[in-house]
PDB file of C-alpha atoms in Angstrom:
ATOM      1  CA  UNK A  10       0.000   0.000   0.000  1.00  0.00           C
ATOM      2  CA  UNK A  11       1.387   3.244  -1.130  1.00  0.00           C
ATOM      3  CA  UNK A  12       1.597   6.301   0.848  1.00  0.00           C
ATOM      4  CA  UNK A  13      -0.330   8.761  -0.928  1.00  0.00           C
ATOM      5  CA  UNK A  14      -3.408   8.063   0.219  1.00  0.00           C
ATOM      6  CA  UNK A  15      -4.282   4.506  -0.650  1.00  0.00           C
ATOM      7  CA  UNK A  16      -7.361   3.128   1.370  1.00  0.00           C
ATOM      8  CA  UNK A  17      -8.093  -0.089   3.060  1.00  0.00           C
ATOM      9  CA  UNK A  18     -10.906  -1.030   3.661  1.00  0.00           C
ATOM     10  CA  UNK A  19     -10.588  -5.115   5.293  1.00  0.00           C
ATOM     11  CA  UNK A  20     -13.876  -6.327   3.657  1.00  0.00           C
ATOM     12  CA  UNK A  21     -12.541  -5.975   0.516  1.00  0.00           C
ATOM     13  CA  UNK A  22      -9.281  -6.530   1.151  1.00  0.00           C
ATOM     14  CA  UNK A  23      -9.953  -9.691  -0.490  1.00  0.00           C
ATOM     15  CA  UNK A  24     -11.016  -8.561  -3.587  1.00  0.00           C
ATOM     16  CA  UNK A  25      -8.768  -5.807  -4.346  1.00  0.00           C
ATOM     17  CA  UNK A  26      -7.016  -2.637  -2.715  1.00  0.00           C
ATOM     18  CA  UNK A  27      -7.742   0.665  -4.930  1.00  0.00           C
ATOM     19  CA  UNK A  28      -6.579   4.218  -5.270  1.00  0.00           C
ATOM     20  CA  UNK A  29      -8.745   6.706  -4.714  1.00  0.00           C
ATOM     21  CA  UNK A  30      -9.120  10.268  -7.311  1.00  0.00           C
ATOM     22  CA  UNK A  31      -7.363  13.220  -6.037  1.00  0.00           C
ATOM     23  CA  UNK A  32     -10.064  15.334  -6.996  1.00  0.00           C
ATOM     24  CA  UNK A  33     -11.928  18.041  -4.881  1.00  0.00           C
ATOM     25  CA  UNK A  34     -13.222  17.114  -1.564  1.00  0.00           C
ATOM     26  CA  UNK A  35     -17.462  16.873  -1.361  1.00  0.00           C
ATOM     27  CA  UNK A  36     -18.048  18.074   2.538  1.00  0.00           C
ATOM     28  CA  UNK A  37     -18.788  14.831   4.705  1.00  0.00           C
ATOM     29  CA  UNK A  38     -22.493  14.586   4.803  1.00  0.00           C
ATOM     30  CA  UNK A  39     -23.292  16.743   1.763  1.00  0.00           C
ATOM     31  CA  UNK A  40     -26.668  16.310   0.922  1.00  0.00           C
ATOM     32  CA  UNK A  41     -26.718  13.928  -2.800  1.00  0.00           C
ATOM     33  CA  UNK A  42     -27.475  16.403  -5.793  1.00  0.00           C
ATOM     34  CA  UNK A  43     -28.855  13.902  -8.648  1.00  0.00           C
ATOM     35  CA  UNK A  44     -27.161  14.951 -11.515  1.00  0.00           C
ATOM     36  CA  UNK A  45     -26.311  13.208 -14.727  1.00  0.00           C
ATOM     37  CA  UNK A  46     -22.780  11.933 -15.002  1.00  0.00           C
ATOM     38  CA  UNK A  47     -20.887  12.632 -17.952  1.00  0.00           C
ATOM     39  CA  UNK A  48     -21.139   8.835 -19.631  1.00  0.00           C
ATOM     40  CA  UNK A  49     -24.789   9.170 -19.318  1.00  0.00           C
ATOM     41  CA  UNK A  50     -26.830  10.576 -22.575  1.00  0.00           C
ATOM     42  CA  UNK A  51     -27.921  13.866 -21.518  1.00  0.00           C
ATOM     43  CA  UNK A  52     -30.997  14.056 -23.172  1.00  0.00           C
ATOM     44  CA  UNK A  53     -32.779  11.210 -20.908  1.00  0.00           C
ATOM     45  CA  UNK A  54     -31.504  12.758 -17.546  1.00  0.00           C
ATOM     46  CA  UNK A  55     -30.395   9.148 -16.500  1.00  0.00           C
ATOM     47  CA  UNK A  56     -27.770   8.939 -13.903  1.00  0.00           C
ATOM     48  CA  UNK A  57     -27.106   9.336 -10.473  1.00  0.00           C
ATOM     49  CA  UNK A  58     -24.527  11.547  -9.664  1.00  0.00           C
ATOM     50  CA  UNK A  59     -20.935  10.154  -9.233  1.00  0.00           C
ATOM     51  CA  UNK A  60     -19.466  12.029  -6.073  1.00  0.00           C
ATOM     52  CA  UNK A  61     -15.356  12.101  -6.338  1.00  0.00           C
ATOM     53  CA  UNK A  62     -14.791  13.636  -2.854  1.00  0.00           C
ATOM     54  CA  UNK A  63     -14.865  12.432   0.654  1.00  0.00           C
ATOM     55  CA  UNK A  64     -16.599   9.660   1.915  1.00  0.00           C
ATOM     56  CA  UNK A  65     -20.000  10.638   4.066  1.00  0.00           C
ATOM     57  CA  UNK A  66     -18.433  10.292   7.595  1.00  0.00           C
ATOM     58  CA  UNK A  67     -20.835   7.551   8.354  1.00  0.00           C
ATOM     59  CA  UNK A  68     -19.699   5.252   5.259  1.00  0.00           C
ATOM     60  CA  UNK A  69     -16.124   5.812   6.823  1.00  0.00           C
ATOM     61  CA  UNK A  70     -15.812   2.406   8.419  1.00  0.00           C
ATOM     62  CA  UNK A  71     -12.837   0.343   7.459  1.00  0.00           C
ATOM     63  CA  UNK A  72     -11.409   3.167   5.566  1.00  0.00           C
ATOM     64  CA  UNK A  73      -7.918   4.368   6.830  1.00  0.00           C
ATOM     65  CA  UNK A  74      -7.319   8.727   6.740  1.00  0.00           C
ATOM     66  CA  UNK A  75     -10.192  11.003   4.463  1.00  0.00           C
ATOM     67  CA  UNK A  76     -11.434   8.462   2.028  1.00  0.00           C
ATOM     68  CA  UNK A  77     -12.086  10.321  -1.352  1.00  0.00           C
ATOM     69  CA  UNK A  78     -13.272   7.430  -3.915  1.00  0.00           C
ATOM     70  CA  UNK A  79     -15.770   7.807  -6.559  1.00  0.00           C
ATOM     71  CA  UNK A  80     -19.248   7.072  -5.083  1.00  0.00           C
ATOM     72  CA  UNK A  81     -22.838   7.382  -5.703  1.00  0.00           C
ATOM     73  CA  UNK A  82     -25.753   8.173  -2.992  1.00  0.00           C
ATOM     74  CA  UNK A  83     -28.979   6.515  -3.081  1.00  0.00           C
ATOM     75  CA  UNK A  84     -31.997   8.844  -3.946  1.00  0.00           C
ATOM     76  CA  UNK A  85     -33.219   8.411  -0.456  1.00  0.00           C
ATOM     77  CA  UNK A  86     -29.491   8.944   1.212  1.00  0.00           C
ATOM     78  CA  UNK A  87     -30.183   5.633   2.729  1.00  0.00           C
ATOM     79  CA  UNK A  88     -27.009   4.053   0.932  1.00  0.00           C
ATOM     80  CA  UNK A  89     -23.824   4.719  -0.837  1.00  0.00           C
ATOM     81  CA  UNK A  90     -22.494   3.035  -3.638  1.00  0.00           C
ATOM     82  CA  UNK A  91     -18.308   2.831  -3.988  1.00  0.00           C
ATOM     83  CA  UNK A  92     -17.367   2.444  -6.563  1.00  0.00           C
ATOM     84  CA  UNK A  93     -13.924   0.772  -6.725  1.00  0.00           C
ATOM     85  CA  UNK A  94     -14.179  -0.476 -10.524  1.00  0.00           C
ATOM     86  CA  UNK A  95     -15.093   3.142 -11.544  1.00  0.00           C
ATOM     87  CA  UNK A  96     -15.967   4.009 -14.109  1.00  0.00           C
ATOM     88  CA  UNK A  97     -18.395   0.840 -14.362  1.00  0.00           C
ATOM     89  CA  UNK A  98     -18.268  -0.615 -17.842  1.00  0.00           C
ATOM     90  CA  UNK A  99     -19.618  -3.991 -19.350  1.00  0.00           C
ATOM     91  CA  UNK A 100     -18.328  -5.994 -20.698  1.00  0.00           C
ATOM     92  CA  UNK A 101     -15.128  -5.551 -18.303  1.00  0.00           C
ATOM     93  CA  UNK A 102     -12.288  -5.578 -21.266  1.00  0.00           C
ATOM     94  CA  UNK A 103      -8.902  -4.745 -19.162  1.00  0.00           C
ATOM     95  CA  UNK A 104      -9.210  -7.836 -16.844  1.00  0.00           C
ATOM     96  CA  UNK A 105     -10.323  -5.716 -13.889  1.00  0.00           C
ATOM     97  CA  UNK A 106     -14.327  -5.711 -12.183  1.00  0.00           C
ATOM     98  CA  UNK A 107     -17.031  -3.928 -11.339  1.00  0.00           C
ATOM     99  CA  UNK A 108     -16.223  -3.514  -7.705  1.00  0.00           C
ATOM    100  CA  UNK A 109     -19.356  -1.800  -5.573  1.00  0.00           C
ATOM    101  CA  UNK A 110     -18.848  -1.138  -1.751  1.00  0.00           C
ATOM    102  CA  UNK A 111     -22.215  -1.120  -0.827  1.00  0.00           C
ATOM    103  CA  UNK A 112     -22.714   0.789   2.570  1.00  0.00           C
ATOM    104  CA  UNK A 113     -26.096   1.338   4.483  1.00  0.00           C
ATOM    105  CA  UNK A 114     -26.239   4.656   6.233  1.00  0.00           C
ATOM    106  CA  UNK A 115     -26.839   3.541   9.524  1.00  0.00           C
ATOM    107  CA  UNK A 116     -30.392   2.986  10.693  1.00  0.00           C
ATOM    108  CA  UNK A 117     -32.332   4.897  12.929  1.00  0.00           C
ATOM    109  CA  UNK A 118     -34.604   1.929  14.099  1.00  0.00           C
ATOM    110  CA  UNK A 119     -34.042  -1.327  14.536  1.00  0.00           C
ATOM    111  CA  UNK A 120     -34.560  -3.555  11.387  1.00  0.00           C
ATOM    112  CA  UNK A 121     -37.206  -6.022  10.496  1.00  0.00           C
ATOM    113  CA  UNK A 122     -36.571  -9.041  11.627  1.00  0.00           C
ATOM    114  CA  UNK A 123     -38.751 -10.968   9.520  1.00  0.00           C
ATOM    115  CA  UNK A 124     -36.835  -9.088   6.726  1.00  0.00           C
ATOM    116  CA  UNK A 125     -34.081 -10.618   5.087  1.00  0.00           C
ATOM    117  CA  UNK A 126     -30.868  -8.527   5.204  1.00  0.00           C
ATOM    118  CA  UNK A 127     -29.830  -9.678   1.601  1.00  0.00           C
ATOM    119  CA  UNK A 128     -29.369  -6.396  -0.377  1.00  0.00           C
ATOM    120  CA  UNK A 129     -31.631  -7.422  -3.273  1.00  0.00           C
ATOM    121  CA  UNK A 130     -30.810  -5.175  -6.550  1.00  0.00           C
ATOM    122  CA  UNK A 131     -33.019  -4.937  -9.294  1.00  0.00           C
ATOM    123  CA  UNK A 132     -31.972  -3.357 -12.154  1.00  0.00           C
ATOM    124  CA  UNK A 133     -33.875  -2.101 -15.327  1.00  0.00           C
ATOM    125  CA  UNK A 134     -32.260  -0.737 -18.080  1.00  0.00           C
ATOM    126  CA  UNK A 135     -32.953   2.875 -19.087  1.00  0.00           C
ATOM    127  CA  UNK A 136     -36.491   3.108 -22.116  1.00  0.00           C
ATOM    128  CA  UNK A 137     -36.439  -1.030 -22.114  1.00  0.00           C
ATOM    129  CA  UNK A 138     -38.258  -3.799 -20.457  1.00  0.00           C
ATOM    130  CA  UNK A 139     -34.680  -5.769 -19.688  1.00  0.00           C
ATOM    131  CA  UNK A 140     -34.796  -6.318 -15.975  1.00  0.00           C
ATOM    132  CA  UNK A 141     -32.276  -8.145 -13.892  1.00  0.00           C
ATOM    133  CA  UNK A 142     -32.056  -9.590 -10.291  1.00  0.00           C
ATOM    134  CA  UNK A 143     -28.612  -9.625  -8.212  1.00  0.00           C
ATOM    135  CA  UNK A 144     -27.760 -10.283  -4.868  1.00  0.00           C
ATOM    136  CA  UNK A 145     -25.084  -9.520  -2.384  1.00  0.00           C
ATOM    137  CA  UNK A 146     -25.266 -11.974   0.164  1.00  0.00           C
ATOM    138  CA  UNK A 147     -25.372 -11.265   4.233  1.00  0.00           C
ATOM    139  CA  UNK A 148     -26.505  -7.792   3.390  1.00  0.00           C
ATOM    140  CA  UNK A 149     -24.752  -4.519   1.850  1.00  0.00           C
ATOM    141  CA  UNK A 150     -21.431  -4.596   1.555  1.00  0.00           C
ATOM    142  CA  UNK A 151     -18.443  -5.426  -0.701  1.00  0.00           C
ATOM    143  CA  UNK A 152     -19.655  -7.025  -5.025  1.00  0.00           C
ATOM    144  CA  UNK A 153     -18.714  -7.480  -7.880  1.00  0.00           C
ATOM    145  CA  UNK A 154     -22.241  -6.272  -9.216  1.00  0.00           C
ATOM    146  CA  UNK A 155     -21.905  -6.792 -13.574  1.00  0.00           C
ATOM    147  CA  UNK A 156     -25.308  -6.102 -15.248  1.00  0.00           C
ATOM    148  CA  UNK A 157     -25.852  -7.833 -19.100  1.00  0.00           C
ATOM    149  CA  UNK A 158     -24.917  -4.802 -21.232  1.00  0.00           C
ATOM    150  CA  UNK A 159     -23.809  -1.261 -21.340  1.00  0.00           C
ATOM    151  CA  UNK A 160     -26.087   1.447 -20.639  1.00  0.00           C
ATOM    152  CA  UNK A 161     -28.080   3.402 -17.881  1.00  0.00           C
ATOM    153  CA  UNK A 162     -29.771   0.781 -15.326  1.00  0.00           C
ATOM    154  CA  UNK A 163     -32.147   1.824 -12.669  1.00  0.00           C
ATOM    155  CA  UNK A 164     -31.912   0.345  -9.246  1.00  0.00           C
ATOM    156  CA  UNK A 165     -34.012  -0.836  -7.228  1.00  0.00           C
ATOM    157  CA  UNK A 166     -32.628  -1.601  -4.021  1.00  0.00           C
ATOM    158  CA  UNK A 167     -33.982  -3.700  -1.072  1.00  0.00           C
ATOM    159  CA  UNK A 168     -32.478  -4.783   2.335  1.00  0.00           C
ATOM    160  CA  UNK A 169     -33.462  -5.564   6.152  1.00  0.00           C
ATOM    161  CA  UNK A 170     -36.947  -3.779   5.301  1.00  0.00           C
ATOM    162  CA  UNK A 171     -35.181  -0.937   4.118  1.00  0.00           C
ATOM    163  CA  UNK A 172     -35.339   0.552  -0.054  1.00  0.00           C
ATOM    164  CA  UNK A 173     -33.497   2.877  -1.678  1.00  0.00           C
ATOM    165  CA  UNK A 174     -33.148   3.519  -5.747  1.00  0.00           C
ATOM    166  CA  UNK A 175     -29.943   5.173  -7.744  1.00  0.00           C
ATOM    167  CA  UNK A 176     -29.017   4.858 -11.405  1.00  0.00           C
ATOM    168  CA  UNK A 177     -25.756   3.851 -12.369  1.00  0.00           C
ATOM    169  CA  UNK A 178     -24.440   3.759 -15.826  1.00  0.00           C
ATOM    170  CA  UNK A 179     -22.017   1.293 -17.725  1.00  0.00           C
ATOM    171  CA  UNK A 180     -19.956   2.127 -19.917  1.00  0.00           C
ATOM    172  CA  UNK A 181     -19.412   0.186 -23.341  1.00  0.00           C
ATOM    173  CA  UNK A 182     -16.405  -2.189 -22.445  1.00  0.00           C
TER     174      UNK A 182
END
């Protein structure tokens, strides 16, 4: 691990360490501004924004310093999408993945517990009926999340009776 400013974050230790942007700093909890990232077609409006500064201080956990890492809020602020494999593309052509932290902004109440804590994600791409289902296991947290073609996909996602919806777009491989 290098010293300028490499993160760690143990849970995904195991699938890869990354280097975060040394762009601007967002102020820790910033309130999301939905706003079409520059891969996504700007006449349809799809696409969440992609943040480039720091971490919200909440999604800090595991992270060593001021983690700054490409990430993406949920409309709701109820989760944050990391985005190690930024930018996203598919199909994945230089041997890397598409690496999503996913973290929960902690909850206020206590969760369901008829409710399972899978993070469910479905995802519909942008003016088409395709629709896919994928799961991260044990709840939010580290995926490789690869969706079956480039393009804007909605998401609807769905954990320990909790919801929250973001768009994220792939790039063409």
């Amino acid at each position: 691990m290098g010293s300028r400013g490499r993160l760690v974050l143990a849970a995904v230790v195991l699938l890869a360490a990354c280097t975060p942007t040394d762009e601007p700093a967002t102020p820790a909890g910033a309130a999301p501004t939905p706003a079409p990232p520059s891969a996504a077609p700007a006449a349809t409006g799809c696409g969440s924004r992609i943040e480039t500064g720091l971490l919200p201080e909440w999604a800090h956990g595991g992270f060593r310093g001021e983690p700054r890492i490409a990430h993406v809020f949920g409309a709701k602020g109820e989760i944050v999408a990391v985005l190690f494999g930024h930018p996203l593309r598919q199909p994945r052509t230089d041997g890397s993945n598409n690496k999503i932290l996913w973290v929960p902004r902690p909850a206020t109440t206590s969760p369901d517990p008829t409710s399972s804590p899978t993070l469910v994600i479905t995802a519909t791409l942008h003016g088409t009926d395709t629709r896919v289902t994928r799961q991260v296991t044990g709840g939010p947290g580290p995926s490789i999340i690869d969706l079956p073609q480039a393009g804007c996909w909605h998401l609807d996602l769905r954990w320990s009776g909790r919801t929250d919806t973001m768009d994220l777009v792939y790039a063409d491989g």
